[in-house]
mmCIF file of N, CA and C in Angstrom:
data_model
loop_
_atom_site.group_PDB
_atom_site.id
_atom_site.type_symbol
_atom_site.label_atom_id
_atom_site.label_comp_id
_atom_site.label_asym_id
_atom_site.label_seq_id
_atom_site.Cartn_x
_atom_site.Cartn_y
_atom_site.Cartn_z
ATOM 1 N N MET N 156 0.808 -1.691 0.334
ATOM 2 C CA MET N 156 0.318 -0.068 0.025
ATOM 3 C C MET N 156 1.154 0.966 -0.113
ATOM 4 N N SER N 157 1.952 1.639 0.887
ATOM 5 C CA SER N 157 2.836 2.534 1.041
ATOM 6 C C SER N 157 3.506 2.700 -0.631
ATOM 7 N N LEU N 158 4.072 1.412 -0.946
ATOM 8 C CA LEU N 158 4.969 1.479 -2.324
ATOM 9 C C LEU N 158 3.810 2.092 -3.246
ATOM 10 N N LYS N 159 2.351 2.022 -3.562
ATOM 11 C CA LYS N 159 1.248 2.596 -4.652
ATOM 12 C C LYS N 159 1.247 4.447 -3.875
ATOM 13 N N LEU N 160 1.321 4.599 -2.759
ATOM 14 C CA LEU N 160 0.786 5.596 -2.329
ATOM 15 C C LEU N 160 2.160 6.364 -2.805
ATOM 16 N N LEU N 161 3.804 6.314 -2.637
ATOM 17 C CA LEU N 161 5.077 6.831 -3.028
ATOM 18 C C LEU N 161 5.002 6.939 -4.256
ATOM 19 N N VAL N 162 4.330 5.982 -4.771
ATOM 20 C CA VAL N 162 4.212 6.148 -6.339
ATOM 21 C C VAL N 162 3.627 7.207 -7.279
ATOM 22 N N VAL N 163 2.308 7.491 -5.956
ATOM 23 C CA VAL N 163 0.985 8.205 -6.481
ATOM 24 C C VAL N 163 1.923 9.796 -6.437
ATOM 25 N N PHE N 164 2.438 9.762 -4.993
ATOM 26 C CA PHE N 164 2.862 11.358 -4.350
ATOM 27 C C PHE N 164 3.821 11.360 -5.689
ATOM 28 N N PHE N 165 4.933 10.876 -5.936
ATOM 29 C CA PHE N 165 6.006 10.361 -6.964
ATOM 30 C C PHE N 165 5.644 11.778 -8.375
ATOM 31 N N ALA N 166 4.787 10.756 -8.810
ATOM 32 C CA ALA N 166 3.672 11.332 -10.261
ATOM 33 C C ALA N 166 3.401 12.706 -9.822
ATOM 34 N N LEU N 167 2.588 12.927 -9.043
ATOM 35 C CA LEU N 167 2.453 14.270 -9.127
ATOM 36 C C LEU N 167 3.766 14.848 -9.127
ATOM 37 N N PHE N 168 4.726 15.116 -7.898
ATOM 38 C CA PHE N 168 5.485 15.510 -8.166
ATOM 39 C C PHE N 168 6.181 15.822 -9.449
ATOM 40 N N VAL N 169 6.317 14.911 -10.313
ATOM 41 C CA VAL N 169 7.019 15.144 -11.297
ATOM 42 C C VAL N 169 5.954 15.630 -12.422
ATOM 43 N N ALA N 170 4.768 15.548 -12.181
ATOM 44 C CA ALA N 170 3.621 16.269 -12.930
ATOM 45 C C ALA N 170 3.726 17.936 -12.656
ATOM 46 N N GLY N 171 3.245 18.472 -11.363
ATOM 47 C CA GLY N 171 3.553 19.332 -11.130
ATOM 48 C C GLY N 171 5.274 20.696 -11.215
ATOM 49 N N ALA N 172 6.325 19.680 -11.650
ATOM 50 C CA ALA N 172 7.983 20.247 -11.863
ATOM 51 C C ALA N 172 7.444 20.249 -12.695
ATOM 52 N N TRP N 173 7.016 19.366 -13.952
ATOM 53 C CA TRP N 173 7.205 19.435 -15.264
ATOM 54 C C TRP N 173 6.358 20.456 -15.807
ATOM 55 N N SER N 174 5.473 21.397 -15.838
ATOM 56 C CA SER N 174 4.321 22.106 -15.809
ATOM 57 C C SER N 174 4.991 23.503 -15.179
ATOM 58 N N SER N 175 6.075 23.552 -14.571
ATOM 59 C CA SER N 175 6.502 24.987 -14.171
ATOM 60 C C SER N 175 8.179 25.232 -14.395
ATOM 61 N N MET N 176 8.260 24.305 -15.467
ATOM 62 C CA MET N 176 9.444 23.755 -16.216
ATOM 63 C C MET N 176 10.262 25.594 -15.904
ATOM 64 N N PRO N 177 11.632 25.708 -15.358
ATOM 65 C CA PRO N 177 11.744 26.862 -15.452
ATOM 66 C C PRO N 177 11.786 26.869 -17.264
ATOM 67 N N GLY N 178 11.943 27.689 -18.285
ATOM 68 C CA GLY N 178 12.866 27.555 -20.385
ATOM 69 C C GLY N 178 11.545 26.983 -20.585
ATOM 70 N N GLY N 179 10.700 25.919 -20.071
ATOM 71 C CA GLY N 179 9.346 25.372 -20.745
ATOM 72 C C GLY N 179 9.475 26.020 -21.742
ATOM 73 N N LEU N 180 8.402 25.682 -22.900
ATOM 74 C CA LEU N 180 7.234 26.543 -23.674
ATOM 75 C C LEU N 180 6.074 26.631 -22.888
ATOM 76 N N ARG N 181 5.523 27.948 -22.566
ATOM 77 C CA ARG N 181 3.663 28.499 -21.632
ATOM 78 C C ARG N 181 3.383 28.502 -22.923
ATOM 79 N N ASP N 182 1.699 28.731 -23.082
ATOM 80 C CA ASP N 182 0.825 29.281 -23.795
ATOM 81 C C ASP N 182 0.689 30.457 -22.717
ATOM 82 N N VAL N 183 -0.060 31.289 -23.978
ATOM 83 C CA VAL N 183 0.080 32.856 -24.123
ATOM 84 C C VAL N 183 -1.526 33.385 -23.889
ATOM 85 N N ASP N 184 -1.604 33.929 -23.688
ATOM 86 C CA ASP N 184 -3.301 34.473 -23.707
ATOM 87 C C ASP N 184 -3.053 35.312 -25.512
ATOM 88 N N PHE N 185 -4.106 36.006 -26.152
ATOM 89 C CA PHE N 185 -4.166 35.638 -26.856
ATOM 90 C C PHE N 185 -4.304 37.173 -27.679
ATOM 91 N N GLU N 186 -4.311 38.207 -26.326
ATOM 92 C CA GLU N 186 -4.439 39.979 -25.927
ATOM 93 C C GLU N 186 -3.316 39.267 -25.657
ATOM 94 N N ASP N 187 -2.221 39.247 -24.631
ATOM 95 C CA ASP N 187 -0.945 39.815 -24.131
ATOM 96 C C ASP N 187 -0.516 40.063 -25.247
ATOM 97 N N SER N 188 0.400 42.016 -24.426
ATOM 98 C CA SER N 188 0.341 42.421 -25.348
ATOM 99 C C SER N 188 1.679 42.599 -26.178
ATOM 100 N N GLY N 189 2.905 41.569 -25.713
ATOM 101 C CA GLY N 189 3.725 41.261 -26.526
ATOM 102 C C GLY N 189 3.692 40.093 -26.694
ATOM 103 N N MET N 190 2.718 38.729 -26.956
ATOM 104 C CA MET N 190 2.850 37.974 -27.916
ATOM 105 C C MET N 190 1.945 38.983 -29.540
ATOM 106 N N ARG N 191 1.179 39.911 -29.021
ATOM 107 C CA ARG N 191 0.577 40.880 -30.269
ATOM 108 C C ARG N 191 1.843 41.584 -31.162
ATOM 109 N N ASN N 192 1.959 42.162 -30.241
ATOM 110 C CA ASN N 192 3.379 43.160 -30.439
ATOM 111 C C ASN N 192 4.355 42.601 -31.490
ATOM 112 N N ALA N 193 4.809 41.236 -30.863
ATOM 113 C CA ALA N 193 5.745 40.105 -31.788
ATOM 114 C C ALA N 193 4.755 40.028 -32.899
ATOM 115 N N LEU N 194 3.444 39.125 -33.472
ATOM 116 C CA LEU N 194 2.838 38.152 -33.985
ATOM 117 C C LEU N 194 2.981 39.844 -35.875
ATOM 118 N N GLU N 195 2.600 40.975 -34.853
ATOM 119 C CA GLU N 195 2.385 41.722 -36.166
ATOM 120 C C GLU N 195 3.735 41.964 -36.572
ATOM 121 N N LEU N 196 4.962 42.025 -35.910
ATOM 122 C CA LEU N 196 6.077 42.468 -35.985
ATOM 123 C C LEU N 196 6.428 41.079 -37.201
ATOM 124 N N ALA N 197 6.061 39.804 -37.148
ATOM 125 C CA ALA N 197 6.566 38.895 -37.801
ATOM 126 C C ALA N 197 5.855 38.688 -39.641
ATOM 127 N N VAL N 198 3.907 39.369 -39.117
ATOM 128 C CA VAL N 198 2.961 39.588 -40.471
ATOM 129 C C VAL N 198 3.547 40.478 -41.467
ATOM 130 N N ASN N 199 3.746 42.100 -40.367
ATOM 131 C CA ASN N 199 4.956 42.779 -41.522
ATOM 132 C C ASN N 199 5.731 42.403 -42.176
ATOM 133 N N LYS N 200 6.976 41.566 -41.554
ATOM 134 C CA LYS N 200 7.652 40.745 -42.470
ATOM 135 C C LYS N 200 7.684 39.821 -43.504
ATOM 136 N N HIS N 201 6.258 39.202 -42.788
ATOM 137 C CA HIS N 201 5.972 38.089 -43.757
ATOM 138 C C HIS N 201 5.444 38.314 -45.056
ATOM 139 N N ASN N 202 4.626 39.955 -45.194
ATOM 140 C CA ASN N 202 4.475 40.752 -46.080
ATOM 141 C C ASN N 202 5.123 41.604 -47.028
ATOM 142 N N LEU N 203 5.786 41.854 -46.045
ATOM 143 C CA LEU N 203 7.318 42.572 -47.319
ATOM 144 C C LEU N 203 7.470 40.695 -48.281
ATOM 145 N N ALA N 204 7.769 40.163 -47.928
ATOM 146 C CA ALA N 204 8.450 39.260 -48.388
ATOM 147 C C ALA N 204 8.280 37.849 -49.003
ATOM 148 N N LYS N 205 7.060 38.589 -49.067
ATOM 149 C CA LYS N 205 6.065 37.804 -50.554
ATOM 150 C C LYS N 205 6.307 39.047 -51.436
ATOM 151 N N ASN N 206 6.148 37.694 -52.533
ATOM 152 C CA ASN N 206 5.916 38.411 -54.294
ATOM 153 C C ASN N 206 4.307 38.067 -54.732
ATOM 154 N N ASP N 207 3.630 39.323 -54.080
ATOM 155 C CA ASP N 207 2.468 39.385 -54.473
ATOM 156 C C ASP N 207 1.985 40.321 -53.763
ATOM 157 N N MET N 208 0.587 40.802 -54.924
ATOM 158 C CA MET N 208 0.545 42.303 -54.516
ATOM 159 C C MET N 208 -0.791 42.991 -53.909
ATOM 160 N N PHE N 209 -0.948 41.559 -53.261
ATOM 161 C CA PHE N 209 -2.302 41.007 -51.537
ATOM 162 C C PHE N 209 -1.649 41.042 -50.751
ATOM 163 N N ARG N 210 -2.032 42.128 -49.452
ATOM 164 C CA ARG N 210 -1.503 41.976 -48.466
ATOM 165 C C ARG N 210 -2.416 40.619 -47.468
ATOM 166 N N SER N 211 -1.687 39.511 -46.890
ATOM 167 C CA SER N 211 -2.291 38.634 -46.159
ATOM 168 C C SER N 211 -2.930 39.397 -44.658
ATOM 169 N N ASP N 212 -3.515 39.222 -43.812
ATOM 170 C CA ASP N 212 -3.100 39.228 -42.660
ATOM 171 C C ASP N 212 -4.508 38.043 -41.513
ATOM 172 N N VAL N 213 -3.889 38.345 -39.888
ATOM 173 C CA VAL N 213 -5.084 37.223 -39.924
ATOM 174 C C VAL N 213 -6.281 37.031 -39.514
ATOM 175 N N VAL N 214 -6.772 35.931 -39.499
ATOM 176 C CA VAL N 214 -7.554 35.613 -40.222
ATOM 177 C C VAL N 214 -8.546 35.001 -38.332
ATOM 178 N N GLU N 215 -7.003 34.469 -38.001
ATOM 179 C CA GLU N 215 -7.457 33.172 -36.388
ATOM 180 C C GLU N 215 -6.015 33.299 -36.412
ATOM 181 N N VAL N 216 -6.171 33.442 -34.399
ATOM 182 C CA VAL N 216 -5.104 32.541 -33.773
ATOM 183 C C VAL N 216 -4.574 31.528 -32.931
ATOM 184 N N VAL N 217 -4.137 30.705 -33.203
ATOM 185 C CA VAL N 217 -4.389 28.736 -33.709
ATOM 186 C C VAL N 217 -3.833 29.002 -32.571
ATOM 187 N N LYS N 218 -2.576 29.209 -31.780
ATOM 188 C CA LYS N 218 -2.046 28.677 -30.510
ATOM 189 C C LYS N 218 -0.861 29.621 -30.589
ATOM 190 N N ALA N 219 -0.727 30.156 -29.042
ATOM 191 C CA ALA N 219 0.246 31.410 -28.506
ATOM 192 C C ALA N 219 1.373 30.913 -27.707
ATOM 193 N N GLN N 220 2.133 30.431 -27.756
ATOM 194 C CA GLN N 220 3.251 30.343 -26.343
ATOM 195 C C GLN N 220 3.977 30.783 -26.759
ATOM 196 N N SER N 221 5.116 31.067 -24.825
ATOM 197 C CA SER N 221 6.642 31.827 -24.856
ATOM 198 C C SER N 221 7.586 31.140 -24.516
ATOM 199 N N GLN N 222 8.677 31.286 -24.679
ATOM 200 C CA GLN N 222 9.775 30.966 -23.626
ATOM 201 C C GLN N 222 10.569 31.787 -22.810
ATOM 202 N N VAL N 223 10.456 31.481 -22.063
ATOM 203 C CA VAL N 223 12.302 32.309 -21.806
ATOM 204 C C VAL N 223 13.443 32.301 -21.997
ATOM 205 N N VAL N 224 13.996 32.747 -22.675
ATOM 206 C CA VAL N 224 15.549 32.433 -23.899
ATOM 207 C C VAL N 224 16.645 33.702 -23.438
ATOM 208 N N ALA N 225 16.694 33.752 -22.280
ATOM 209 C CA ALA N 225 17.701 35.515 -22.475
ATOM 210 C C ALA N 225 17.020 36.220 -22.850
ATOM 211 N N GLY N 226 15.226 36.602 -22.621
ATOM 212 C CA GLY N 226 14.101 37.496 -23.486
ATOM 213 C C GLY N 226 13.016 36.412 -23.245
ATOM 214 N N LEU N 227 12.783 37.205 -24.409
ATOM 215 C CA LEU N 227 11.052 35.798 -24.959
ATOM 216 C C LEU N 227 11.173 35.410 -26.259
ATOM 217 N N LYS N 228 10.667 34.521 -26.282
ATOM 218 C CA LYS N 228 10.835 33.587 -27.751
ATOM 219 C C LYS N 228 9.274 33.277 -27.903
ATOM 220 N N TYR N 229 8.607 33.694 -28.549
ATOM 221 C CA TYR N 229 6.654 33.494 -28.477
ATOM 222 C C TYR N 229 6.671 32.879 -30.027
ATOM 223 N N ILE N 230 6.009 31.277 -30.092
ATOM 224 C CA ILE N 230 5.440 30.762 -31.113
ATOM 225 C C ILE N 230 4.402 30.579 -31.279
ATOM 226 N N ILE N 231 4.153 31.734 -32.270
ATOM 227 C CA ILE N 231 2.656 32.237 -32.819
ATOM 228 C C ILE N 231 2.101 30.790 -34.054
ATOM 229 N N THR N 232 1.226 30.348 -33.689
ATOM 230 C CA THR N 232 0.444 29.560 -34.626
ATOM 231 C C THR N 232 -0.965 30.294 -35.272
ATOM 232 N N VAL N 233 -0.884 30.613 -36.893
ATOM 233 C CA VAL N 233 -2.437 31.627 -36.829
ATOM 234 C C VAL N 233 -2.086 31.122 -38.199
ATOM 235 N N LYS N 234 -3.837 31.264 -38.900
ATOM 236 C CA LYS N 234 -4.497 31.039 -40.066
ATOM 237 C C LYS N 234 -4.521 32.741 -40.873
ATOM 238 N N MET N 235 -4.261 32.445 -42.149
ATOM 239 C CA MET N 235 -3.689 34.104 -42.856
ATOM 240 C C MET N 235 -4.566 33.596 -44.071
ATOM 241 N N ALA N 236 -4.608 35.124 -44.613
ATOM 242 C CA ALA N 236 -5.610 34.953 -46.084
ATOM 243 C C ALA N 236 -5.263 36.236 -46.424
ATOM 244 N N ARG N 237 -5.353 36.370 -47.552
ATOM 245 C CA ARG N 237 -5.089 37.282 -48.492
ATOM 246 C C ARG N 237 -6.256 38.055 -48.322
ATOM 247 N N THR N 238 -6.103 39.368 -48.168
ATOM 248 C CA THR N 238 -7.151 40.581 -47.940
ATOM 249 C C THR N 238 -8.167 41.086 -48.828
ATOM 250 N N ASN N 239 -7.862 40.337 -49.783
ATOM 251 C CA ASN N 239 -8.686 40.976 -51.276
ATOM 252 C C ASN N 239 -9.968 39.694 -51.413
ATOM 253 N N CYS N 240 -9.602 38.290 -50.565
ATOM 254 C CA CYS N 240 -10.670 37.496 -51.510
ATOM 255 C C CYS N 240 -10.610 36.759 -49.817
ATOM 256 N N ARG N 241 -11.850 36.551 -49.755
ATOM 257 C CA ARG N 241 -12.480 36.079 -48.593
ATOM 258 C C ARG N 241 -13.286 34.323 -48.557
ATOM 259 N N LYS N 242 -12.675 34.584 -49.719
ATOM 260 C CA LYS N 242 -13.279 32.242 -50.980
ATOM 261 C C LYS N 242 -12.098 31.956 -49.683
ATOM 262 N N ASN N 243 -10.797 32.617 -50.201
ATOM 263 C CA ASN N 243 -9.408 31.207 -50.403
ATOM 264 C C ASN N 243 -9.857 30.743 -48.821
ATOM 265 N N ARG N 244 -9.151 30.008 -48.778
ATOM 266 C CA ARG N 244 -9.099 28.842 -47.678
ATOM 267 C C ARG N 244 -7.739 29.638 -46.847
ATOM 268 N N PRO N 245 -7.928 29.784 -45.353
ATOM 269 C CA PRO N 245 -6.877 30.601 -45.416
ATOM 270 C C PRO N 245 -5.544 29.562 -45.233
ATOM 271 N N ASN N 246 -4.034 30.251 -44.301
ATOM 272 C CA ASN N 246 -3.086 29.556 -44.274
ATOM 273 C C ASN N 246 -2.578 29.318 -43.116
ATOM 274 N N GLU N 247 -2.324 28.185 -42.933
ATOM 275 C CA GLU N 247 -1.590 28.234 -41.005
ATOM 276 C C GLU N 247 -0.156 28.460 -41.189
ATOM 277 N N CYS N 248 0.392 29.762 -40.364
ATOM 278 C CA CYS N 248 1.247 29.591 -40.442
ATOM 279 C C CYS N 248 1.718 29.994 -39.163
ATOM 280 N N THR N 249 3.484 29.727 -38.491
ATOM 281 C CA THR N 249 3.862 29.770 -37.200
ATOM 282 C C THR N 249 5.025 30.905 -37.322
ATOM 283 N N PHE N 250 5.085 31.226 -36.579
ATOM 284 C CA PHE N 250 5.844 32.123 -36.857
ATOM 285 C C PHE N 250 6.950 32.286 -35.178
ATOM 286 N N THR N 251 7.987 32.370 -35.213
ATOM 287 C CA THR N 251 9.273 32.313 -34.604
ATOM 288 C C THR N 251 9.476 33.183 -34.081
ATOM 289 N N VAL N 252 9.605 34.583 -32.865
ATOM 290 C CA VAL N 252 9.842 36.086 -32.537
ATOM 291 C C VAL N 252 10.135 35.851 -31.373
ATOM 292 N N TRP N 253 11.560 36.476 -31.282
ATOM 293 C CA TRP N 253 12.448 36.753 -29.973
ATOM 294 C C TRP N 253 12.005 38.104 -29.194
ATOM 295 N N SER N 254 11.771 38.299 -28.607
ATOM 296 C CA SER N 254 11.815 39.678 -27.559
ATOM 297 C C SER N 254 12.437 40.320 -27.096
ATOM 298 N N ARG N 255 13.440 40.955 -26.829
ATOM 299 C CA ARG N 255 14.441 41.741 -25.622
ATOM 300 C C ARG N 255 14.670 42.874 -25.226
ATOM 301 N N PRO N 256 13.295 43.245 -24.714
ATOM 302 C CA PRO N 256 12.842 44.715 -24.355
ATOM 303 C C PRO N 256 13.322 45.357 -23.533
ATOM 304 N N TRP N 257 14.066 45.009 -22.562
ATOM 305 C CA TRP N 257 15.621 45.817 -22.153
ATOM 306 C C TRP N 257 16.617 46.547 -23.308
ATOM 307 N N LEU N 258 16.756 45.661 -24.364
ATOM 308 C CA LEU N 258 17.724 46.472 -25.601
ATOM 309 C C LEU N 258 16.572 46.800 -26.403
ATOM 310 N N ARG N 259 15.168 46.584 -26.352
ATOM 311 C CA ARG N 259 14.868 47.433 -27.254
ATOM 312 C C ARG N 259 14.722 46.657 -28.792
ATOM 313 N N GLU N 260 14.992 45.184 -28.558
ATOM 314 C CA GLU N 260 14.968 45.013 -29.905
ATOM 315 C C GLU N 260 13.921 43.693 -30.281
ATOM 316 N N ILE N 261 13.251 43.541 -30.600
ATOM 317 C CA ILE N 261 12.273 42.036 -31.372
ATOM 318 C C ILE N 261 12.986 41.327 -32.653
ATOM 319 N N GLN N 262 12.771 40.594 -33.155
ATOM 320 C CA GLN N 262 13.703 39.859 -34.132
ATOM 321 C C GLN N 262 12.893 38.176 -34.592
ATOM 322 N N VAL N 263 12.477 38.218 -35.671
ATOM 323 C CA VAL N 263 11.249 36.808 -36.428
ATOM 324 C C VAL N 263 12.617 36.372 -36.451
ATOM 325 N N LEU N 264 12.626 34.891 -35.935
ATOM 326 C CA LEU N 264 13.651 34.061 -36.227
ATOM 327 C C LEU N 264 13.252 32.769 -37.435
ATOM 328 N N ASN N 265 12.073 33.076 -37.252
ATOM 329 C CA ASN N 265 11.757 31.335 -38.293
ATOM 330 C C ASN N 265 10.067 31.882 -38.069
ATOM 331 N N GLU N 266 9.789 31.802 -39.425
ATOM 332 C CA GLU N 266 8.659 31.329 -40.497
ATOM 333 C C GLU N 266 7.859 30.684 -41.376
ATOM 334 N N GLN N 267 7.266 29.755 -40.788
ATOM 335 C CA GLN N 267 7.080 28.468 -41.696
ATOM 336 C C GLN N 267 5.369 28.823 -41.485
ATOM 337 N N CYS N 268 5.152 29.027 -43.038
ATOM 338 C CA CYS N 268 3.767 29.410 -44.187
ATOM 339 C C CYS N 268 3.867 28.337 -45.802
ATOM 340 N N PRO N 269 2.836 27.450 -45.736
ATOM 341 C CA PRO N 269 3.061 27.072 -46.691
ATOM 342 C C PRO N 269 2.632 28.291 -48.503
#
């Protein structure tokens, strides 16, 4: 009986430690101002790099996470569509953005968009 209890407590301890692991990914509220700034930068950079006369815009934020890495790294998955046509199926894009506010620096590290 005590062995079972020990195993249960150990499992709860590991689960609790895992959920609050320093440097681990954490879900971010879609209204978080840091996430919104990172997303705006990523979308603007995406539009500048595209060879398209129409701008793409965010239709829906699917997932937003942050990670503490000498600043904050945001990993944001969004659905995007061209602004001139609502009939097109939106593309799902994932942007990785690194923010170091004390240096007033923010940069897009990676973009995955079909």
